[in-house]
Short mmCIF file of N, CA and C in Angstrom, two decimals:
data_model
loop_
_atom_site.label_atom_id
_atom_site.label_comp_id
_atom_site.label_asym_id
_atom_site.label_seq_id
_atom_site.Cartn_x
_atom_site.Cartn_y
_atom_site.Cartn_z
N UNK A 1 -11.57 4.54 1.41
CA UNK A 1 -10.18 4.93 1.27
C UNK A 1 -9.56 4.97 2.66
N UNK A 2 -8.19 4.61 2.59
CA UNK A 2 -7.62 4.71 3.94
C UNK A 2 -6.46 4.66 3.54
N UNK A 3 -5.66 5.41 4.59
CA UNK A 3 -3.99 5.62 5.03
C UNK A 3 -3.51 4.43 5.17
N UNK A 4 -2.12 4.01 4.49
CA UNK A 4 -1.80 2.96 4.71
C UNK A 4 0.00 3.30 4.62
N UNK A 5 1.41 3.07 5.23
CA UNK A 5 2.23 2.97 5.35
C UNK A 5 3.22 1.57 4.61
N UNK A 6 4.04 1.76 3.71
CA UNK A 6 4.59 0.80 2.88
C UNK A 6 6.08 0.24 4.08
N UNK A 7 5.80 -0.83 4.68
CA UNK A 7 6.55 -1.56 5.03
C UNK A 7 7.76 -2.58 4.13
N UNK A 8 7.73 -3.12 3.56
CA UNK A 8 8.67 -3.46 2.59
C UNK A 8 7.89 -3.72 1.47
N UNK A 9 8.81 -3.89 0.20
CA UNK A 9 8.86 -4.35 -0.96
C UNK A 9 9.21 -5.65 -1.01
N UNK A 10 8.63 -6.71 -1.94
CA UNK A 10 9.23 -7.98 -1.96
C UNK A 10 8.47 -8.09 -3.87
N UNK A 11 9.69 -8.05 -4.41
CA UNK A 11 9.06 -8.22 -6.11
C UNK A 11 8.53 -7.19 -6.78
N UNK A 12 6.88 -7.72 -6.87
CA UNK A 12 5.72 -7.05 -7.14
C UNK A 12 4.82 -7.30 -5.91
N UNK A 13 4.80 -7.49 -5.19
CA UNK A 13 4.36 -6.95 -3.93
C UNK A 13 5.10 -6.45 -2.57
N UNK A 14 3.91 -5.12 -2.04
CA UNK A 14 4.01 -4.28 -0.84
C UNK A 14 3.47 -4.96 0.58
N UNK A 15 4.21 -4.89 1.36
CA UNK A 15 3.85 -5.11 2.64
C UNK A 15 3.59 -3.90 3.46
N UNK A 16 2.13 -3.67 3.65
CA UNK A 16 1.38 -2.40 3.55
C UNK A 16 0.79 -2.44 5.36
N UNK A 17 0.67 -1.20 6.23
CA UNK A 17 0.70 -1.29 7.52
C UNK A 17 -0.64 -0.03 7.44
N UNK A 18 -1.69 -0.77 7.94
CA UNK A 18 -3.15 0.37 7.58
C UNK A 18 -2.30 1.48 8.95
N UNK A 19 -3.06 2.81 8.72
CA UNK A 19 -2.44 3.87 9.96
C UNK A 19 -3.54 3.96 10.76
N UNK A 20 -4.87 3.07 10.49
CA UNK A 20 -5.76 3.33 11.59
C UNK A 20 -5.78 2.05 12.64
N UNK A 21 -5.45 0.97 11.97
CA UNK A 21 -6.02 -0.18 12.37
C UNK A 21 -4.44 -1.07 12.77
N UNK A 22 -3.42 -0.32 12.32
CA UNK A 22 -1.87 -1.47 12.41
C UNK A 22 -1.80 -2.59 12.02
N UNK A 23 -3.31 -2.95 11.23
CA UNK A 23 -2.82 -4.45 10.58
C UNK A 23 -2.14 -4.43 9.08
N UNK A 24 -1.11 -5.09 9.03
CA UNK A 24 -0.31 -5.54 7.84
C UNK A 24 -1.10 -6.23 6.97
N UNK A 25 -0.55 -6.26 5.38
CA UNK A 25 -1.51 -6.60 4.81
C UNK A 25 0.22 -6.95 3.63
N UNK A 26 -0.41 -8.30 2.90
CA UNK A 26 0.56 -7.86 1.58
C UNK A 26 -0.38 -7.64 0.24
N UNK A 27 -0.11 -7.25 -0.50
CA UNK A 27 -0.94 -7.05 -1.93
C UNK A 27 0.27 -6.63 -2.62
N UNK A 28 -0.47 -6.94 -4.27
CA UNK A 28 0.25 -6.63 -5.31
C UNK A 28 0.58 -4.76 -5.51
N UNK A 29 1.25 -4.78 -6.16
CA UNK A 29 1.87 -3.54 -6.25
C UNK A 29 1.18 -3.35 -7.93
N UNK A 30 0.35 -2.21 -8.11
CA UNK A 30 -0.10 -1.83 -9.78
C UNK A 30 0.99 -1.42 -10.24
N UNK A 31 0.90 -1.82 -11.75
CA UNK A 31 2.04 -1.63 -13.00
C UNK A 31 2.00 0.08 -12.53
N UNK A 32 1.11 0.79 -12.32
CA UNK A 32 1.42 2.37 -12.35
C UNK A 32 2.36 2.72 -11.40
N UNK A 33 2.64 1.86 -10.31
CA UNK A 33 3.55 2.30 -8.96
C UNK A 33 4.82 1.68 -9.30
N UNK A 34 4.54 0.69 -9.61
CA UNK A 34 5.84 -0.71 -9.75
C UNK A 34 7.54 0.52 -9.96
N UNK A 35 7.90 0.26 -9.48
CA UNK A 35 9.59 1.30 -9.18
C UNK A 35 9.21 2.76 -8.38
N UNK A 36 7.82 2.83 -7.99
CA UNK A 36 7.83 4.24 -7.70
C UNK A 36 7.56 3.98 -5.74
N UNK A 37 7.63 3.10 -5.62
CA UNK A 37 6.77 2.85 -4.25
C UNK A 37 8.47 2.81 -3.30
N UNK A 38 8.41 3.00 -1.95
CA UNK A 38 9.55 3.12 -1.38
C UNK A 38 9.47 2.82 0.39
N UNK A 39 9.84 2.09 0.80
CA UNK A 39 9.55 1.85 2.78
C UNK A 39 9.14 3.24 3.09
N UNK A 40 8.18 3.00 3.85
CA UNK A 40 8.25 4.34 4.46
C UNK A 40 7.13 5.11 4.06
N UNK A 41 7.13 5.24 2.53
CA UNK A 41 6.09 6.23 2.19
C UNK A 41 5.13 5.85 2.61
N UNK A 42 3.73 6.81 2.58
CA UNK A 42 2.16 6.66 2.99
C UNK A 42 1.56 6.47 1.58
N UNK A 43 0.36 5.47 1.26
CA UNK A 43 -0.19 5.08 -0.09
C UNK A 43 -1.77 5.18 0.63
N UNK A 44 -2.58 5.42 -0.73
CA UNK A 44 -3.75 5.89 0.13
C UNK A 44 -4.02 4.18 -0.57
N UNK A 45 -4.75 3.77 0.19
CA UNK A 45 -5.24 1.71 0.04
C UNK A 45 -7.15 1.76 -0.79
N UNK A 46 -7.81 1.53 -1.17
CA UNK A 46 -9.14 1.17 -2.05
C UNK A 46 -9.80 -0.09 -1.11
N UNK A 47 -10.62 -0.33 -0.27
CA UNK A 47 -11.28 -1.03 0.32
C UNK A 47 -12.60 -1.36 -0.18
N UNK A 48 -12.97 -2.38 -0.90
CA UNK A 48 -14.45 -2.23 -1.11
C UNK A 48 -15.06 -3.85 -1.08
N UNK A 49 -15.85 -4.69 -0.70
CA UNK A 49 -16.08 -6.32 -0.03
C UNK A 49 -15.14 -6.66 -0.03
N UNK A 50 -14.71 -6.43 1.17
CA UNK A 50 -13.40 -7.35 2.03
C UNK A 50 -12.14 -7.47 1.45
N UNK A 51 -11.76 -6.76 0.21
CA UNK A 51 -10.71 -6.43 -0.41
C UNK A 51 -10.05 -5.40 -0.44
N UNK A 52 -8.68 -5.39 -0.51
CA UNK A 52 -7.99 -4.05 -0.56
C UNK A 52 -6.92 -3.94 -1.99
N UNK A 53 -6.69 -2.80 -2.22
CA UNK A 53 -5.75 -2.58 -3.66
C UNK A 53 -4.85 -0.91 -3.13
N UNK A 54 -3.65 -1.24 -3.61
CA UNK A 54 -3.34 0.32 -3.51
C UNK A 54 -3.68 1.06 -4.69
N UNK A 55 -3.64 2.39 -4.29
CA UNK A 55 -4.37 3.39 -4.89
C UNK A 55 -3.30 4.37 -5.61
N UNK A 56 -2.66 5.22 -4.83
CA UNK A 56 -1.75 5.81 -5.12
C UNK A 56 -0.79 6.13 -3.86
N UNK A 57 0.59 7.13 -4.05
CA UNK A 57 0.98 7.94 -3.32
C UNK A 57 0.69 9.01 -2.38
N UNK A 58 0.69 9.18 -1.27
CA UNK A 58 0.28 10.13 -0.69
C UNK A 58 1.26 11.80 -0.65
N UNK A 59 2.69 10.65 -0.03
CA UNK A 59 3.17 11.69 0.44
C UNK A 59 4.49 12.22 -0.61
N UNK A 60 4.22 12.49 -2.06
CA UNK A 60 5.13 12.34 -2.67
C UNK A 60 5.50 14.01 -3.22
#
């Protein structure tokens, strides 16, 4: 699990900024977030072989 910062929206996908590492990342946005996600907020990210997924909201 890791901290990750939502840089923009584009569709159904987030352009996601890790808070340890500053690398950008884009991925799909899950049907559970889809309208709930917003610039700015913190999303906790799911890392597991070389893949990432968001998880949820952090700071809501």
């Amino acid at each position: 699990k890791r901290k990750a910062q939502i840089v923009s929206i584009e569709g159904n996908n987030a352009q996601v900024m890790d808070l340890e590492t500053y690398q950008v990342s884009t991925l799909p946005i899950p049907e559970e977030l889809q309208g709930k996600l917003k610039a700015g907020e913190e999303v906790e990210l799911l890392e597991a072989m070389g893949r990432q997924a968001l998880s949820r909201i952090i700071n809501q």
